[in-house]
Short mmCIF file of C-alpha atoms in Angstrom, two decimals:
data_model
loop_
_atom_site.label_atom_id
_atom_site.label_comp_id
_atom_site.label_asym_id
_atom_site.label_seq_id
_atom_site.Cartn_x
_atom_site.Cartn_y
_atom_site.Cartn_z
CA MET F 1189 0.00 0.00 0.00
CA VAL F 1190 2.78 2.43 0.83
CA ILE F 1191 4.50 1.73 -2.48
CA SER F 1192 1.35 2.20 -4.58
CA LEU F 1193 0.40 5.40 -2.75
CA SER F 1194 3.91 6.77 -3.25
CA ALA F 1195 3.81 5.84 -6.95
CA VAL F 1196 0.44 7.54 -7.39
CA LEU F 1197 1.68 10.67 -5.65
CA LEU F 1198 4.89 10.74 -7.69
CA LEU F 1199 3.03 10.25 -10.97
CA ALA F 1200 0.51 12.94 -10.03
CA ILE F 1201 3.33 15.40 -9.34
CA VAL F 1202 5.02 14.54 -12.64
CA LEU F 1203 1.72 15.01 -14.46
CA VAL F 1204 1.10 18.40 -12.87
CA VAL F 1205 4.64 19.55 -13.71
CA MET F 1206 4.23 18.38 -17.32
CA ILE F 1207 0.93 20.25 -17.65
CA ARG F 1208 2.35 23.44 -16.10
CA SER F 1209 5.46 23.34 -18.31
CA LYS F 1210 3.20 22.80 -21.33
CA SER F 1211 5.04 19.66 -22.39
CA ILE F 1212 1.65 17.91 -22.27
CA LYS F 1213 -1.76 19.45 -22.76
CA VAL F 1214 -4.67 18.91 -20.37
CA GLY F 1215 -6.64 16.78 -22.86
CA PRO F 1216 -3.97 14.10 -23.37
CA ALA F 1217 -3.26 14.14 -19.62
CA ILE F 1218 -6.92 13.35 -18.90
CA ILE F 1219 -6.86 10.57 -21.51
CA ALA F 1220 -3.72 9.09 -19.91
CA ALA F 1221 -5.30 9.25 -16.44
CA LEU F 1222 -8.47 7.57 -17.68
CA PHE F 1223 -6.39 4.90 -19.42
CA GLY F 1224 -4.64 4.14 -16.15
CA PHE F 1225 -7.95 4.09 -14.29
CA PHE F 1226 -9.51 1.61 -16.71
CA LEU F 1227 -6.31 -0.45 -16.93
CA ALA F 1228 -6.54 -0.97 -13.17
CA SER F 1229 -9.86 -2.78 -13.63
CA THR F 1230 -8.55 -5.27 -16.21
CA ASN F 1231 -6.87 -8.65 -15.75
CA MET F 1232 -3.53 -6.97 -16.46
CA ALA F 1233 -3.59 -4.94 -13.21
CA PRO F 1234 -2.01 -7.65 -10.98
CA SER F 1235 0.86 -8.07 -13.46
CA VAL F 1236 1.53 -4.33 -13.54
CA ASN F 1237 1.37 -4.21 -9.74
CA ARG F 1238 3.84 -7.12 -9.40
CA PHE F 1239 6.21 -5.46 -11.86
CA LEU F 1240 6.15 -2.13 -10.02
CA THR F 1241 6.60 -3.87 -6.65
CA SER F 1242 9.53 -5.85 -8.05
CA LEU F 1243 11.05 -2.67 -9.49
CA ALA F 1244 10.67 -0.85 -6.15
CA ASP F 1245 12.26 -3.79 -4.30
CA THR F 1246 15.18 -3.82 -6.75
CA ILE F 1247 15.74 -0.08 -6.33
CA ASN F 1248 15.49 -0.48 -2.55
CA GLN F 1249 18.25 -3.12 -2.57
CA ILE F 1250 20.76 -0.87 -4.34
CA LYS F 1251 23.53 0.11 -1.91
CA ILE F 1252 25.47 3.29 -2.60
#
């Protein structure tokens, strides 16, 4: 839960920055958000979630 909430917050911040810097218009941003919303209700959602969790675990294991 913490990972998914952090990812949602990070992606929301990136989206707002992209809209404010005019590198993406509001229309395509809404389409992308709706795509993500509807993707979450498909059978592909658990696979995406496992991939992002695995990616976060891999990044967490990196020692500097």
